[in-house]
Amino acid sequence: MAIPVPVAAAWAVFAVLAAAAALGTWLARAYAVHRDLLDHPGERRSHSTATPRGGGIAIVAVLLLGLAGAAAGLAGPVHPGVAGAFAVGLALVALVGLLDDHRPLSPWLRLVVHAVAAAVFALALWRAGGAWPLAAAVFAAILVLVNVWNFMDGINGIAASQALLVAAGLAAALDGGGFLVALALAAACAGFLPYNFPRARIFMGDVGSGALGFALAALGGVFGAGAGPASGLLLFLPLSAFLVDAGLTLGRRVVRGERWWTPHVQHAYQAWARRVGHVPVTLAYGAWTVAGLVLAWACRDVDAVFILCICAGWYTGAASIWWLLQRHGRSGGETGTE
């Protein structure tokens, strides 16, 4: 779909929102240092120095700005119920993440809040005319991506860069309010990244990782409602790096009888980072996601059966790479995040 606003205006909005996210991240870092909200090194972490957390609150603030602009019709008409449910769900996920960043909460309490946020948005999408299978899929997608982005936020820049790339792809595919929110998400990540990559001066925390997962799943639901279920399947391609790494690692921990909900350093990206450092791994995951976006764009006009075949092959390749990284990463030593 064509971008509904002039390219120059879109870039101007992107720059303003990215600058707002950068300023918000700077303020969040000052607050975290003042409150001693620090992640300390340990055997279940992939960094070697105490680092402030909670910078993702700036991403949430910029996302809410984008939602406000969309609700005001700045980029075209938008369903008020969907926009409102997006804001409510985002706020719920971000709030429970923010509380957890200050004082750890029960993972089951967080999961209940995530489920409520998912139900709020899925119900709004269904009431706005979306088919019930789409609403059910979006409910599941929110629960999955909120937690996947939390699991995968373990080395410098990886969670924000992946969200930026997927959001950019969604911005190119959406129009109206969806375009503006996707643009705001990409800008928020761009403003945060200089504080987190290549050297981490602050982590986004659960407030940021959960918000990213929620926003991507909700935007995916908006895209699926407009483009149809066949095109919605294309989102699996750029999301594959995170879905495969998180899914296979979680599955292996469950099979081993481990406490899968506890922090660990068993993901493929963590094993690889122990050998080569954070920057090459983040860039490699980004390259894979860019390739997924290009493939999704190339397949945008094909039927669902062909898309499923493409996804099956793509995920088989990703799973093979996961296995190789896990196999060769066991002998690597710890690498810091500086």
Tab-separated table of C-alpha atoms in Angstrom:
chain	number	residue	atom	x	y	z
A	1	MET	CA	0.000	0.000	0.000
A	2	ALA	CA	1.151	3.512	-0.636
A	3	ILE	CA	2.351	5.631	2.249
A	4	PRO	CA	-0.543	8.063	2.950
A	5	VAL	CA	1.618	11.128	3.635
A	6	PRO	CA	4.420	12.743	1.634
A	7	VAL	CA	7.780	11.061	2.086
A	8	ALA	CA	9.386	14.272	3.339
A	9	ALA	CA	6.685	14.676	5.983
A	10	ALA	CA	7.083	11.051	7.053
A	11	TRP	CA	10.832	11.496	7.510
A	12	ALA	CA	10.245	14.709	9.465
A	13	VAL	CA	7.835	12.926	11.818
A	14	PHE	CA	10.310	10.071	12.167
A	15	ALA	CA	13.137	12.471	13.076
A	16	VAL	CA	11.064	14.335	15.669
A	17	LEU	CA	9.859	11.141	17.324
A	18	ALA	CA	13.343	9.604	17.295
A	19	ALA	CA	14.713	12.738	18.965
A	20	ALA	CA	11.952	12.547	21.571
A	21	ALA	CA	12.848	8.887	22.247
A	22	ALA	CA	16.535	9.772	22.600
A	23	LEU	CA	15.725	12.522	25.088
A	24	GLY	CA	13.381	10.235	26.990
A	25	THR	CA	16.036	7.521	27.164
A	26	TRP	CA	18.568	10.020	28.533
A	27	LEU	CA	16.082	11.059	31.227
A	28	ALA	CA	15.275	7.418	31.998
A	29	ARG	CA	18.967	6.670	32.427
A	30	ALA	CA	19.390	9.578	34.845
A	31	TYR	CA	16.386	8.323	36.842
A	32	ALA	CA	17.673	4.726	36.888
A	33	VAL	CA	21.097	5.807	38.123
A	34	HIS	CA	19.489	7.976	40.809
A	35	ARG	CA	17.222	5.118	41.983
A	36	ASP	CA	19.981	2.504	41.675
A	37	LEU	CA	17.943	0.490	39.162
A	38	LEU	CA	20.885	-1.532	37.886
A	39	ASP	CA	21.306	-4.952	36.302
A	40	HIS	CA	24.406	-6.503	37.829
A	41	PRO	CA	26.564	-9.130	36.098
A	42	GLY	CA	25.906	-12.760	36.924
A	43	GLU	CA	25.949	-16.273	35.563
A	44	ARG	CA	22.454	-15.797	34.100
A	45	ARG	CA	23.286	-12.526	32.351
A	46	SER	CA	25.302	-11.665	29.246
A	47	HIS	CA	26.918	-8.419	30.426
A	48	SER	CA	29.975	-7.755	32.554
A	49	THR	CA	29.270	-4.356	34.127
A	50	ALA	CA	26.394	-2.967	36.200
A	51	THR	CA	24.022	-1.216	33.777
A	52	PRO	CA	20.906	0.907	34.374
A	53	ARG	CA	17.591	-0.557	33.194
A	54	GLY	CA	14.175	0.822	32.305
A	55	GLY	CA	15.077	2.856	29.209
A	56	GLY	CA	12.148	1.322	27.370
A	57	ILE	CA	9.795	3.778	29.071
A	58	ALA	CA	10.895	6.276	26.412
A	59	ILE	CA	9.804	3.843	23.691
A	60	VAL	CA	6.397	3.537	25.353
A	61	ALA	CA	5.995	7.312	25.589
A	62	VAL	CA	6.774	7.819	21.890
A	63	LEU	CA	4.442	4.977	20.934
A	64	LEU	CA	1.641	6.638	22.880
A	65	LEU	CA	2.386	9.880	21.024
A	66	GLY	CA	2.022	7.998	17.755
A	67	LEU	CA	-1.239	6.468	18.934
A	68	ALA	CA	-2.551	9.900	19.928
A	69	GLY	CA	-1.722	11.229	16.470
A	70	ALA	CA	-3.405	8.261	14.838
A	71	ALA	CA	-6.524	8.655	17.005
A	72	ALA	CA	-6.647	12.334	16.015
A	73	GLY	CA	-6.715	11.327	12.357
A	74	LEU	CA	-3.393	12.919	11.436
A	75	ALA	CA	-2.594	10.145	8.950
A	76	GLY	CA	-6.129	9.273	7.915
A	77	PRO	CA	-9.179	7.650	9.479
A	78	VAL	CA	-8.728	5.138	12.266
A	79	HIS	CA	-11.224	3.079	14.246
A	80	PRO	CA	-11.410	4.770	17.682
A	81	GLY	CA	-12.085	1.506	19.500
A	82	VAL	CA	-9.015	-0.186	18.026
A	83	ALA	CA	-6.803	2.823	18.774
A	84	GLY	CA	-8.112	3.025	22.330
A	85	ALA	CA	-7.640	-0.703	22.935
A	86	PHE	CA	-4.117	-0.462	21.525
A	87	ALA	CA	-3.311	2.290	24.030
A	88	VAL	CA	-4.917	0.451	26.957
A	89	GLY	CA	-3.191	-2.840	26.147
A	90	LEU	CA	0.157	-1.151	25.638
A	91	ALA	CA	-0.202	0.711	28.926
A	92	LEU	CA	-1.058	-2.492	30.821
A	93	VAL	CA	1.934	-4.390	29.453
A	94	ALA	CA	4.267	-1.450	30.001
A	95	LEU	CA	3.014	-0.804	33.536
A	96	VAL	CA	3.513	-4.378	34.737
A	97	GLY	CA	6.948	-4.333	33.102
A	98	LEU	CA	7.824	-1.056	34.795
A	99	LEU	CA	6.792	-2.422	38.174
A	100	ASP	CA	8.853	-5.540	37.538
A	101	ASP	CA	11.869	-3.391	36.667
A	102	HIS	CA	11.573	-1.731	40.090
A	103	ARG	CA	10.750	-4.852	42.068
A	104	PRO	CA	10.490	-8.357	40.552
A	105	LEU	CA	6.921	-9.646	40.247
A	106	SER	CA	5.583	-13.156	39.896
A	107	PRO	CA	5.882	-14.324	36.263
A	108	TRP	CA	2.342	-15.676	36.504
A	109	LEU	CA	0.992	-12.268	37.551
A	110	ARG	CA	2.724	-10.703	34.567
A	111	LEU	CA	1.280	-13.384	32.285
A	112	VAL	CA	-2.243	-12.657	33.560
A	113	VAL	CA	-1.785	-8.945	32.811
A	114	HIS	CA	-0.447	-9.797	29.354
A	115	ALA	CA	-3.520	-11.962	28.743
A	116	VAL	CA	-5.853	-9.139	29.789
A	117	ALA	CA	-4.052	-6.713	27.468
A	118	ALA	CA	-4.250	-9.236	24.625
A	119	ALA	CA	-7.962	-9.805	25.237
A	120	VAL	CA	-8.688	-6.059	25.260
A	121	PHE	CA	-7.081	-5.528	21.873
A	122	ALA	CA	-8.350	-8.743	20.262
A	123	LEU	CA	-11.910	-7.954	21.334
A	124	ALA	CA	-11.654	-4.425	19.940
A	125	LEU	CA	-10.326	-5.760	16.622
A	126	TRP	CA	-13.215	-8.240	16.415
A	127	ARG	CA	-15.808	-5.567	17.248
A	128	ALA	CA	-14.308	-3.346	14.538
A	129	GLY	CA	-15.111	-5.978	11.921
A	130	GLY	CA	-12.186	-8.367	12.110
A	131	ALA	CA	-12.993	-12.045	11.755
A	132	TRP	CA	-12.963	-14.044	14.989
A	133	PRO	CA	-10.102	-16.327	13.817
A	134	LEU	CA	-7.988	-13.193	13.283
A	135	ALA	CA	-8.901	-11.898	16.748
A	136	ALA	CA	-7.952	-15.252	18.282
A	137	ALA	CA	-4.666	-15.261	16.364
A	138	VAL	CA	-3.877	-11.734	17.540
A	139	PHE	CA	-4.630	-12.695	21.143
A	140	ALA	CA	-2.139	-15.560	20.871
A	141	ALA	CA	0.380	-13.412	18.992
A	142	ILE	CA	0.402	-10.771	21.725
A	143	LEU	CA	1.033	-13.364	24.442
A	144	VAL	CA	3.814	-14.924	22.368
A	145	LEU	CA	5.601	-11.782	21.170
A	146	VAL	CA	5.463	-9.959	24.525
A	147	ASN	CA	7.330	-12.855	26.092
A	148	VAL	CA	9.575	-13.591	23.099
A	149	TRP	CA	10.864	-10.021	23.102
A	150	ASN	CA	11.487	-10.338	26.828
A	151	PHE	CA	13.368	-13.634	26.360
A	152	MET	CA	15.441	-12.269	23.467
A	153	ASP	CA	16.413	-8.957	25.071
A	154	GLY	CA	19.749	-10.265	26.283
A	155	ILE	CA	22.566	-8.614	24.318
A	156	ASN	CA	23.250	-5.103	23.139
A	157	GLY	CA	20.851	-3.751	20.553
A	158	ILE	CA	19.198	-6.981	19.490
A	159	ALA	CA	15.637	-6.385	20.753
A	160	ALA	CA	15.426	-2.748	19.608
A	161	SER	CA	17.024	-3.374	16.207
A	162	GLN	CA	14.736	-6.311	15.445
A	163	ALA	CA	11.668	-4.272	16.408
A	164	LEU	CA	12.864	-1.334	14.317
A	165	LEU	CA	13.248	-3.502	11.211
A	166	VAL	CA	9.886	-5.245	11.569
A	167	ALA	CA	8.163	-1.925	12.336
A	168	ALA	CA	9.716	-0.370	9.225
A	169	GLY	CA	8.352	-3.239	7.158
A	170	LEU	CA	4.896	-2.777	8.675
A	171	ALA	CA	5.040	0.981	8.021
A	172	ALA	CA	5.699	0.257	4.345
A	173	ALA	CA	2.687	-2.080	4.231
A	174	LEU	CA	0.157	-0.084	6.270
A	175	ASP	CA	-1.663	3.168	5.685
A	176	GLY	CA	-3.702	5.543	7.833
A	177	GLY	CA	-3.308	5.278	11.583
A	178	GLY	CA	-1.491	1.953	11.338
A	179	PHE	CA	1.238	3.589	9.277
A	180	LEU	CA	1.701	6.357	11.833
A	181	VAL	CA	1.923	3.943	14.786
A	182	ALA	CA	4.393	1.710	12.931
A	183	LEU	CA	6.451	4.784	12.049
A	184	ALA	CA	6.396	5.877	15.705
A	185	LEU	CA	7.539	2.411	16.797
A	186	ALA	CA	10.458	2.445	14.357
A	187	ALA	CA	11.403	5.989	15.429
A	188	ALA	CA	11.216	5.084	19.125
A	189	CYS	CA	13.617	2.189	18.592
A	190	ALA	CA	15.934	4.387	16.525
A	191	GLY	CA	16.075	6.966	19.316
A	192	PHE	CA	16.771	4.321	21.955
A	193	LEU	CA	19.418	2.334	20.054
A	194	PRO	CA	22.372	4.772	20.431
A	195	TYR	CA	22.139	4.217	24.205
A	196	ASN	CA	22.096	0.434	23.817
A	197	PHE	CA	24.300	-0.354	20.817
A	198	PRO	CA	27.144	-1.024	20.237
A	199	ARG	CA	27.807	-0.277	23.933
A	200	ALA	CA	24.959	-0.526	26.418
A	201	ARG	CA	24.610	2.555	28.607
A	202	ILE	CA	21.084	1.483	29.567
A	203	PHE	CA	18.880	-1.566	29.035
A	204	MET	CA	15.256	-1.226	27.970
A	205	GLY	CA	13.999	-3.467	30.778
A	206	ASP	CA	10.703	-5.339	30.835
A	207	VAL	CA	8.831	-2.082	30.325
A	208	GLY	CA	10.400	-1.799	26.875
A	209	SER	CA	10.655	-5.406	25.730
A	210	GLY	CA	7.040	-6.162	26.614
A	211	ALA	CA	5.824	-2.988	24.905
A	212	LEU	CA	7.718	-3.868	21.726
A	213	GLY	CA	6.210	-7.336	21.604
A	214	PHE	CA	2.701	-6.013	22.198
A	215	ALA	CA	3.011	-3.255	19.597
A	216	LEU	CA	4.359	-5.566	16.894
A	217	ALA	CA	1.638	-8.165	17.484
A	218	ALA	CA	-1.107	-5.513	17.514
A	219	LEU	CA	0.217	-3.888	14.332
A	220	GLY	CA	0.421	-7.332	12.769
A	221	GLY	CA	-3.255	-7.782	13.595
A	222	VAL	CA	-4.106	-4.470	11.923
A	223	PHE	CA	-2.100	-5.535	8.872
A	224	GLY	CA	-3.779	-8.940	8.790
A	225	ALA	CA	-7.230	-7.358	9.040
A	226	GLY	CA	-6.526	-5.148	6.042
A	227	ALA	CA	-4.441	-7.438	3.843
A	228	GLY	CA	-6.109	-10.769	4.563
A	229	PRO	CA	-4.931	-13.946	6.271
A	230	ALA	CA	-2.652	-15.037	3.395
A	231	SER	CA	-0.662	-11.812	3.491
A	232	GLY	CA	-0.658	-11.915	7.285
A	233	LEU	CA	1.344	-15.140	7.098
A	234	LEU	CA	4.202	-13.142	5.576
A	235	LEU	CA	4.884	-11.618	8.997
A	236	PHE	CA	6.324	-14.960	10.063
A	237	LEU	CA	9.309	-14.359	7.777
A	238	PRO	CA	10.830	-11.237	9.409
A	239	LEU	CA	9.892	-12.539	12.874
A	240	SER	CA	11.638	-15.870	12.300
A	241	ALA	CA	14.978	-15.074	13.980
A	242	PHE	CA	13.319	-14.377	17.320
A	243	LEU	CA	10.555	-16.985	17.041
A	244	VAL	CA	12.946	-19.819	16.195
A	245	ASP	CA	15.576	-18.946	18.793
A	246	ALA	CA	13.041	-18.368	21.567
A	247	GLY	CA	10.809	-21.292	20.613
A	248	LEU	CA	13.500	-23.946	20.251
A	249	THR	CA	15.389	-22.804	23.330
A	250	LEU	CA	12.212	-22.782	25.413
A	251	GLY	CA	11.213	-26.199	24.075
A	252	ARG	CA	14.598	-27.655	24.966
A	253	ARG	CA	14.382	-26.266	28.506
A	254	VAL	CA	10.901	-27.735	28.956
A	255	VAL	CA	12.050	-31.147	27.709
A	256	ARG	CA	14.977	-31.036	30.135
A	257	GLY	CA	12.631	-30.281	33.016
A	258	GLU	CA	14.249	-26.903	33.720
A	259	ARG	CA	12.480	-23.894	35.225
A	260	TRP	CA	11.943	-22.369	31.782
A	261	TRP	CA	10.529	-19.081	33.092
A	262	THR	CA	13.721	-18.172	34.971
A	263	PRO	CA	16.579	-16.066	33.471
A	264	HIS	CA	19.264	-17.989	31.589
A	265	VAL	CA	21.905	-17.644	28.857
A	266	GLN	CA	20.978	-20.636	26.688
A	267	HIS	CA	19.645	-18.882	23.580
A	268	ALA	CA	21.575	-19.313	20.349
A	269	TYR	CA	22.301	-15.589	20.179
A	270	GLN	CA	23.816	-15.740	23.673
A	271	ALA	CA	25.937	-18.786	22.845
A	272	TRP	CA	27.193	-17.067	19.710
A	273	ALA	CA	27.846	-13.782	21.522
A	274	ARG	CA	30.073	-15.586	24.006
A	275	ARG	CA	32.332	-16.483	21.083
A	276	VAL	CA	32.316	-13.363	18.902
A	277	GLY	CA	30.828	-10.536	20.985
A	278	HIS	CA	27.514	-8.739	20.886
A	279	VAL	CA	27.893	-6.483	17.851
A	280	PRO	CA	28.416	-9.166	15.166
A	281	VAL	CA	25.504	-11.217	16.524
A	282	THR	CA	23.092	-8.286	16.581
A	283	LEU	CA	24.108	-7.314	13.041
A	284	ALA	CA	23.778	-10.895	11.792
A	285	TYR	CA	20.293	-11.260	13.283
A	286	GLY	CA	19.414	-7.947	11.660
A	287	ALA	CA	20.673	-9.150	8.274
A	288	TRP	CA	18.531	-12.290	8.561
A	289	THR	CA	15.480	-10.167	9.354
A	290	VAL	CA	16.151	-7.833	6.419
A	291	ALA	CA	16.324	-10.899	4.178
A	292	GLY	CA	12.995	-12.022	5.629
A	293	LEU	CA	11.455	-8.637	4.858
A	294	VAL	CA	12.721	-8.748	1.278
A	295	LEU	CA	11.346	-12.266	0.843
A	296	ALA	CA	7.989	-11.227	2.327
A	297	TRP	CA	7.791	-8.285	-0.075
A	298	ALA	CA	8.619	-10.545	-3.028
A	299	CYS	CA	5.855	-12.982	-2.012
A	300	ARG	CA	3.163	-10.392	-1.310
A	301	ASP	CA	1.001	-11.388	-4.307
A	302	VAL	CA	1.218	-15.187	-4.081
A	303	ASP	CA	-1.353	-17.560	-2.582
A	304	ALA	CA	-1.431	-18.920	0.954
A	305	VAL	CA	-0.187	-22.419	0.031
A	306	PHE	CA	2.941	-20.997	-1.605
A	307	ILE	CA	3.538	-18.701	1.396
A	308	LEU	CA	3.250	-21.673	3.771
A	309	CYS	CA	5.820	-23.576	1.712
A	310	ILE	CA	8.182	-20.585	1.752
A	311	CYS	CA	7.754	-20.236	5.524
A	312	ALA	CA	8.387	-23.953	6.062
A	313	GLY	CA	11.657	-23.763	4.137
A	314	TRP	CA	12.702	-20.527	5.817
A	315	TYR	CA	12.044	-21.878	9.302
A	316	THR	CA	13.835	-25.131	8.521
A	317	GLY	CA	16.896	-23.093	7.568
A	318	ALA	CA	16.597	-20.974	10.716
A	319	ALA	CA	16.270	-24.081	12.907
A	320	SER	CA	19.378	-25.572	11.305
A	321	ILE	CA	21.340	-22.401	12.030
A	322	TRP	CA	20.051	-22.447	15.630
A	323	TRP	CA	21.341	-26.001	16.059
A	324	LEU	CA	24.753	-25.088	14.634
A	325	LEU	CA	25.070	-22.032	16.864
A	326	GLN	CA	24.131	-24.038	19.943
A	327	ARG	CA	26.584	-26.775	19.045
A	328	HIS	CA	29.518	-24.465	18.386
A	329	GLY	CA	28.728	-21.990	21.142
A	330	ARG	CA	29.250	-24.355	24.055
A	331	SER	CA	33.007	-23.946	24.022
A	332	GLY	CA	32.991	-20.128	23.964
A	333	GLY	CA	33.953	-18.000	26.925
A	334	GLU	CA	31.934	-15.173	28.408
A	335	THR	CA	31.966	-11.894	26.533
A	336	GLY	CA	31.128	-8.527	28.081
A	337	THR	CA	28.723	-5.926	26.750
A	338	GLU	CA	31.003	-2.955	26.710
